[in-house]
C-alpha atoms as one frame of an Amber mdcrd trajectory, in Angstrom:
protein
  -6.090  27.120 -13.503  -2.553  25.763 -12.905  -3.714  23.084 -10.486  -6.546
  22.064 -12.880  -4.038  21.744 -15.716  -1.599  19.809 -13.519  -4.499  17.393
 -12.490  -5.547  16.980 -16.113  -2.009  16.311 -17.346  -1.474  13.616 -14.641
  -4.825  11.937 -15.092  -4.345  11.862 -18.841  -0.905  10.169 -18.821  -0.572
   8.558 -15.312   2.216   6.449 -13.943   2.819   4.222 -17.005   4.011   7.490
 -18.755   5.466   9.538 -15.897   7.610   6.729 -14.374   9.360   5.842 -17.684
  10.205   9.554 -18.202  11.716   9.665 -14.713  13.631   6.468 -15.331  15.076
   7.736 -18.599  16.163  10.988 -17.010  17.827   9.258 -14.072  19.520   6.789
 -16.426  21.062   9.593 -18.418  22.175  11.386 -15.258  24.006   8.165 -14.330
  25.496   8.082 -17.865  23.692   5.040 -19.087  23.839   4.810 -22.878  20.791
   5.815 -24.911  19.738   2.375 -25.906  19.794   0.943 -22.324  18.147   4.044
 -20.992  15.373   3.791 -23.580  14.609   0.144 -22.894  14.779   0.730 -19.136
  12.138   3.387 -19.494  10.095   1.266 -21.824  10.157  -1.748 -19.519   8.963
   0.391 -16.674   6.021   1.585 -18.690   5.169  -1.873 -19.993   5.354  -3.307
 -16.479   3.096  -0.708 -14.958   0.676  -0.920 -17.749   0.643  -4.667 -17.441
  -0.154  -4.447 -13.742  -3.058  -2.143 -14.548  -4.427  -4.407 -17.225  -4.280
  -7.400 -14.887  -5.991  -5.654 -12.042  -8.618  -4.076 -14.326  -9.470  -7.554
 -15.639  -9.520  -9.175 -12.158 -11.568  -6.559 -10.344 -14.795  -7.004 -12.329
 -14.637 -10.757 -11.553 -13.996 -10.608  -7.778 -16.181  -7.520  -7.064 -19.619
  -9.242  -7.436 -18.366 -12.205  -5.420 -17.196 -10.139  -2.476 -20.443  -8.053
  -2.573 -22.458 -11.192  -2.530 -20.404 -12.493   0.449 -21.168  -9.339   2.437
 -24.890  -9.460   1.523 -25.110 -13.035   2.639 -24.031 -12.022   6.120 -27.116
  -9.872   6.520 -24.916  -7.196   8.222 -26.794  -3.828   8.552 -24.350  -1.022
   9.496 -24.927   2.723   8.744 -21.599   3.572   7.164 -20.986   2.042   3.725
 -17.504   1.586   2.301 -17.415   3.108  -1.247 -13.860   2.254  -1.927 -10.543
   4.105  -2.647 -11.510   4.854  -6.195 -14.391   6.985  -5.242 -12.358   8.588
  -2.420  -9.673   9.563  -4.911 -12.109  11.254  -7.173 -13.537  13.139  -4.223
 -10.029  14.258  -3.052  -9.152  15.558  -6.541 -12.448  17.534  -6.550 -11.849
  19.572  -3.346 -10.233  22.999  -3.161  -7.764  21.864  -0.499  -6.877  18.731
  -2.498  -6.186  20.634  -5.693  -3.911  23.082  -3.904  -1.897  20.229  -2.299
  -1.475  18.705  -5.821   1.006  21.480  -6.595   2.298  22.070  -3.019   2.849
  18.345  -2.406   4.893  17.929  -5.633   7.068  20.774  -4.591   7.584  19.578
  -1.040   8.323  15.992  -2.127  10.864  17.110  -4.678  12.626  19.563  -2.223
  12.739  16.856   0.519  14.503  14.436  -1.872  16.916  16.964  -3.383  17.983
  18.265   0.027  18.435  14.617   1.185  15.903  14.911   3.951  14.663  11.651
   2.520  16.173   9.065   0.247  12.792   8.180  -1.325  11.822   9.926  -4.594
   8.083  10.185  -4.137   7.001  11.939  -7.327   7.309   8.646  -9.157   3.785
   7.876  -7.790   1.929  11.221  -7.770  -1.488   9.651  -8.044  -1.497   8.373
  -4.453  -1.278  11.945  -3.116  -5.060  11.758  -2.885  -4.510   9.947   0.457
  -3.227  13.184   2.048  -5.842  15.282   0.211  -8.776  13.494   1.805  -7.604
  14.141   5.375  -6.716  17.815   4.555 -10.038  18.364   2.855 -11.857  17.198
   5.999  -9.732  19.674   8.068 -10.575  22.562   5.727 -14.297  21.734   5.710
 -14.364  21.624   9.509 -12.088  24.735  10.232 -12.121  26.740   7.006  -8.380
  27.210   7.636  -6.426  26.409   4.513  -2.989  26.793   6.369  -4.152  24.213
   8.957  -5.339  21.968   6.140  -1.977  22.202   4.256  -0.018  21.729   7.452
  -1.872  18.495   8.171  -1.344  17.220   4.610   2.382  18.067   4.621   2.970
  16.451   7.985   1.126  13.325   6.901   3.231  13.267   3.787   6.432  13.481
   5.884   5.238  10.647   8.176   4.541   8.676   5.041   7.951   9.280   3.524
   9.561   8.239   6.864   7.641   4.942   6.861   8.389   4.337   3.207  12.100
   4.767   3.825  11.826   2.568   6.855  10.535  -0.347   4.821  12.394   0.488
   1.620  15.178  -2.024   1.807  12.941  -4.865   2.968  10.287  -4.043   0.332
  12.842  -3.816  -2.443  14.531  -7.057  -1.345  11.384  -9.097  -0.814   9.476
  -8.065  -3.956  12.744  -8.114  -6.028  12.452  -4.542  -7.472  15.928  -2.950
  -7.152  15.933   0.406  -5.508  12.154   0.709  -5.269   9.609   1.138  -2.475
   5.887   1.941  -2.328   4.906   5.336  -0.776   1.097   5.234  -0.616   0.395
   6.238   2.947  -2.707   4.152   3.144  -0.831   0.977   2.310   2.371   1.392
   4.358   1.048   2.751   7.625   0.672  -0.735   9.046   4.465  -1.130   8.874
   5.036   0.853  12.062   2.620  -1.352  13.929   4.313  -4.463  12.445   7.808
  -3.404  13.571   6.563  -2.983  17.166   4.215  -6.069  17.164   6.338  -8.624
  15.379   8.747  -9.237  18.330   5.666 -10.075  20.408   4.562 -12.608  17.902
   8.064 -14.112  17.893   8.077 -14.346  21.671   5.123 -16.687  21.288   7.104
 -18.683  18.670   4.757 -17.804  15.732   7.840 -17.235  13.555   8.229 -21.037
  13.687   4.886 -21.521  12.012   6.058 -21.723   8.402   3.205 -20.563   6.232
   5.127 -18.872   3.378   4.317 -19.741  -0.294   7.629 -21.636  -0.516   6.839
 -23.774   2.558   3.254 -24.408   1.294   4.737 -25.588  -1.963   7.062 -28.037
  -0.099   4.329 -29.392   2.135   1.411 -29.561  -0.411   3.307 -30.641  -3.478
   1.626 -29.637  -6.696  -1.240 -28.235  -4.684   1.250 -25.791  -3.155   2.258
 -24.381  -6.545   1.200 -20.698  -6.892  -1.107 -21.504  -9.767  -2.810 -24.322
  -7.777  -3.104 -22.155  -4.603  -4.641 -19.440  -6.708  -7.219 -21.910  -8.050
  -8.049 -23.240  -4.569  -8.189 -19.778  -3.063 -10.429 -18.443  -5.786 -12.828
 -21.404  -5.464 -12.998 -20.869  -1.696 -13.878 -17.182  -2.096 -16.347 -18.112
  -4.946 -18.062 -20.554  -2.617 -18.241 -17.990   0.171 -19.800 -15.464  -2.147
 -22.330 -17.960  -3.558 -23.132 -19.942  -0.336 -26.855 -19.427  -0.553 -27.029
 -20.284  -4.271 -24.801 -23.431  -4.536 -27.722 -25.342  -5.948 -27.656 -23.320
  -9.148 -25.485 -23.723 -12.227 -24.787 -19.963 -12.324 -23.231 -20.028  -8.887
 -20.837 -22.814  -9.785 -19.980 -20.967 -13.033 -18.967 -17.904 -10.948 -17.051
 -20.160  -8.484 -15.088 -21.686 -11.398 -14.391 -18.354 -13.008 -13.153 -16.954
  -9.716 -10.809 -19.908  -9.290  -9.330 -19.586 -12.725  -9.006 -15.821 -12.531
  -7.137 -15.945  -9.243  -4.932 -18.707 -10.606  -4.299 -16.496 -13.717  -3.174
 -13.570 -11.491  -0.726 -15.913  -9.621   0.656 -17.236 -13.023   0.897 -14.057
 -14.988   1.794 -11.459 -12.312   5.409 -12.732 -11.752   6.065 -12.443 -15.442
   4.844  -8.816 -15.522   6.849  -8.139 -12.399   9.935  -9.469 -14.161   9.601
  -7.045 -16.962   9.120  -4.195 -14.505  12.230  -5.214 -12.574  14.283  -5.014
 -15.780  13.819  -1.327 -15.862  16.090  -0.874 -12.819  18.979  -3.018 -13.896
  20.830  -0.274 -15.914  20.448   2.161 -13.030  21.676  -0.369 -10.442  24.733
  -1.296 -12.674  25.525   2.358 -13.246  25.415   3.097  -9.527  27.790   0.116
  -8.770  30.238   1.401 -11.403  30.223   4.870  -9.896  31.172   3.346  -6.510
  33.932   1.304  -8.001  35.326   4.450  -9.741  35.428   6.267  -6.408  32.401
   8.492  -7.014  30.032   9.141  -4.147  26.899   7.132  -4.781  23.734   7.924
  -2.923  21.545   4.984  -2.031  17.993   6.036  -2.877  14.674   4.519  -3.701
  12.078   5.348  -6.356   8.472   5.457  -5.145   6.370   3.130  -7.269   2.698
   2.259  -7.358   1.671  -0.477  -5.050   0.183  -2.447  -7.937   3.673  -3.724
  -8.321   3.238  -5.973  -5.288  -0.391  -6.953  -5.508  -0.077 -10.396  -7.142
   3.020 -11.671  -5.183   1.815 -15.024  -3.781   2.015 -14.235  -0.017   0.537
 -10.828  -0.571  -2.428 -11.987  -2.683  -3.090 -15.047  -0.557  -3.016 -12.956
   2.717  -5.164 -10.180   1.258  -7.857 -12.548  -0.093  -8.048 -14.638   3.131
  -8.458 -11.388   5.069 -11.610 -10.553   3.090 -14.037 -12.878   5.042 -12.011
 -12.266   8.233 -12.597  -8.441   8.026 -16.321  -9.003   7.251 -16.593 -11.078
  10.442 -14.655  -8.411  12.443 -16.994  -5.683  11.191 -19.932  -7.724  12.561
 -18.259  -8.614  15.806 -16.581  -5.397  16.954 -18.621  -3.454  19.451 -19.205
   0.168  18.434 -18.147  -0.328  14.812 -20.554   1.306  12.356 -18.641   0.525
   9.115 -19.538  -2.110   6.570 -16.349  -2.759   4.498 -17.336  -3.754   0.999
 -15.508  -2.200  -1.981 -12.134  -1.779  -0.249 -12.085  -5.444   0.758 -10.618
  -5.837  -2.730  -7.812  -3.560  -1.686  -6.573  -5.833   1.121  -3.708  -7.215
  -1.117  -2.612  -3.549  -1.393  -3.079  -2.957   2.318  -0.879  -5.807   3.515
   2.218  -4.763   1.613   3.433  -2.700   4.636   3.379  -6.080   6.614   4.397
  -8.834   4.170   8.115  -7.931   3.611   8.739  -7.312   7.298   7.630 -10.861
   8.137   9.195 -12.275   5.035   5.987 -13.520   3.542   4.811 -15.383   6.680
   1.154 -15.582   5.828   0.090 -16.624   9.342   1.728 -13.494  10.920   0.301
 -11.271   8.069  -3.220 -12.481   8.960  -2.810 -11.895  12.729  -1.188  -8.447
  12.320  -3.568  -7.351   9.542  -6.656  -8.459  11.487  -5.681  -6.419  14.535
  -4.582  -3.285  12.785  -7.293  -3.227  10.144  -9.869  -3.762  12.899  -8.585
  -0.734  14.717  -8.880   1.055  11.410 -12.646   0.378  11.341 -13.023   2.566
  14.393 -11.187   5.461  12.677 -13.539   5.017   9.684 -16.520   5.071  12.115
 -15.287   8.384  13.628 -14.569  10.097  10.364 -17.507   8.902   8.319 -19.802
  11.852   9.030 -17.043  14.321   7.915 -16.201  12.361   4.829 -19.921  12.068
   3.918 -20.227  15.831   4.153 -17.274  16.306   1.752 -18.761  13.805  -0.710
 -22.084  15.647  -0.581 -20.274  19.020  -1.263 -18.735  17.710  -4.548 -21.949
  16.078  -5.676 -21.418  12.469  -4.625 -24.701  10.677  -3.788 -25.116   8.094
  -1.032 -25.743   4.513  -2.060 -29.177   3.229  -1.515 -29.785   2.375   2.146
 -26.613   4.012   3.376 -26.677   6.778   5.958 -22.959   7.480   5.778 -20.061
   6.580   3.514 -16.380   6.019   4.022 -13.288   4.260   2.645 -12.017   1.350
   4.659  -8.559   1.548   2.884  -7.962   5.295   2.901  -9.630   6.314   6.218
  -8.989   3.247   8.284  -5.565   4.476   9.437  -5.271   4.695  13.229  -1.777
   6.447  13.371  -2.435   8.875  10.535  -5.843   9.496  12.003  -4.256  10.586
  15.289  -2.243  13.260  13.306  -5.514  14.330  11.632  -7.284  14.606  15.035
  -4.478  16.803  16.337  -4.999  19.305  13.556  -8.771  18.949  13.775  -8.587
  20.013  17.390  -6.787  23.216  16.363  -4.788  22.911  19.591  -1.211  24.149
  19.241  -0.145  21.711  21.937  -1.572  18.672  20.206  -0.285  19.762  16.784
   3.112  20.437  18.383   3.143  16.908  19.787   2.386  15.444  16.370   5.237
  17.351  14.892   7.642  16.525  17.880   6.860  12.811  17.549   7.724  12.922
  13.823  10.996  14.784  14.441  12.031  12.300  17.199  11.268   9.274  14.983
  13.022  10.943  12.021  16.244  11.742  14.003  16.389   8.240  15.573  15.910
   6.569  12.226  18.385   8.659  10.280  21.081   8.325  12.941  20.601   4.576
  13.131  19.470   3.846   9.600  21.792   0.966   8.710  21.319  -0.619  12.133
  17.597  -0.422  11.650  17.870  -2.050   8.251  19.938  -4.802   9.702  17.521
  -5.378  12.500  14.550  -5.596  10.050  16.508  -8.029   7.863  17.347 -10.184
  10.859  13.728 -10.110  12.054  12.539 -11.167   8.621  15.009 -14.059   8.519
  13.425 -15.468  11.756  10.465 -16.536   9.601  12.510 -18.749   7.259  12.992
 -22.478   7.597  16.785 -22.051   7.564  16.592 -19.859  10.674  14.378 -22.367
  12.440  16.806 -25.168  11.685  19.743 -23.146  13.046  17.837 -22.474  16.239
  17.035 -26.210  16.668  20.707 -27.092  16.066  21.879 -24.492  18.562
């Protein structure tokens, strides 16, 4: 009953209500006056609700276009991607998922208060479903709730470590003071990016300037975010209507897609500006406490990844990856997954990559293609188990599908390895998963500032200024 009530309360109010409450409480702890604390909280709620309204308006426009694009390829694969929304509903409907709803909140709060992590995760409780799905599959396979909870908790701790790893870069790049995203399914690619980016630099790919700013310089008014959104939307619209371009309806959809994408590019920064205002009083109060000699802890609030969706490099990279991943699904040997619904989530999925390469769209596309392609294989492996869970909570298979999956949630190679360790029930493999986490955690915490400096310097290698200095040298 407690977990059902907790679920109902959160689903009723959601992030646009929870985050403002957290912001107000934190503001008062930092001795911000009532007026500033109130408006900080209100701007947070307005910003989050604005992001939701934008995405809810954009999704019905792009969804039929993407589905048509996939249908036009004629791909026939047994595992159908039903999307993260359906996966979330399944996760919140399982016994293991409901138990973790309470346990996870407790663990996340304790980890922050004990300074194990400097990321306050309860600001985005909704995305806990990412852990719930993996834990629910463990419980269905083993009937061992302790094993299931252990898997979810360890995944949560890996997720917090990655969130803290990218926190400074994410906050700086997206211009949200003291914020980071914590959704495991959208930050996991960051670890691969940190390891893979030096290889791309060794081949000189950082010198290929394909950031929104560089596009604007090179393309003139066609490089403006609004114009890029129009062109990108028209391109995707044509891809989705390729077999019907002789009809008026097709060109109507193409034009609508172009204007809608352009609108996201134009409106999103304004909503982002409102959301960013919520953190100014907290930042100012923290700076004053340092000047007054008080010990100030540098921490980051976990926010929903909708906050980065419409940033130009993020949206452009995500949308261009849509046809790329459809092609990869067709070309990869042994892949059984047809990505469909979660193709719309690609602008969410690249947020673990974009800030680390400083918005270099070319590098985002290469990194994303490789890592998300590996994710298709993890989806292929877990699809039978996920299908069984969906059946147990009354979810029916789409017509023509033998299996179902979620490209965004289950296409996670690293987190999938942790899942497989617990699925094996082998103390040795589980111990290795725990040991790897502890080693990474200790190395990061001991060298945190050095790691942040390294990530900043790596990101700067993608800017025009860095390239000029290299040429001069």
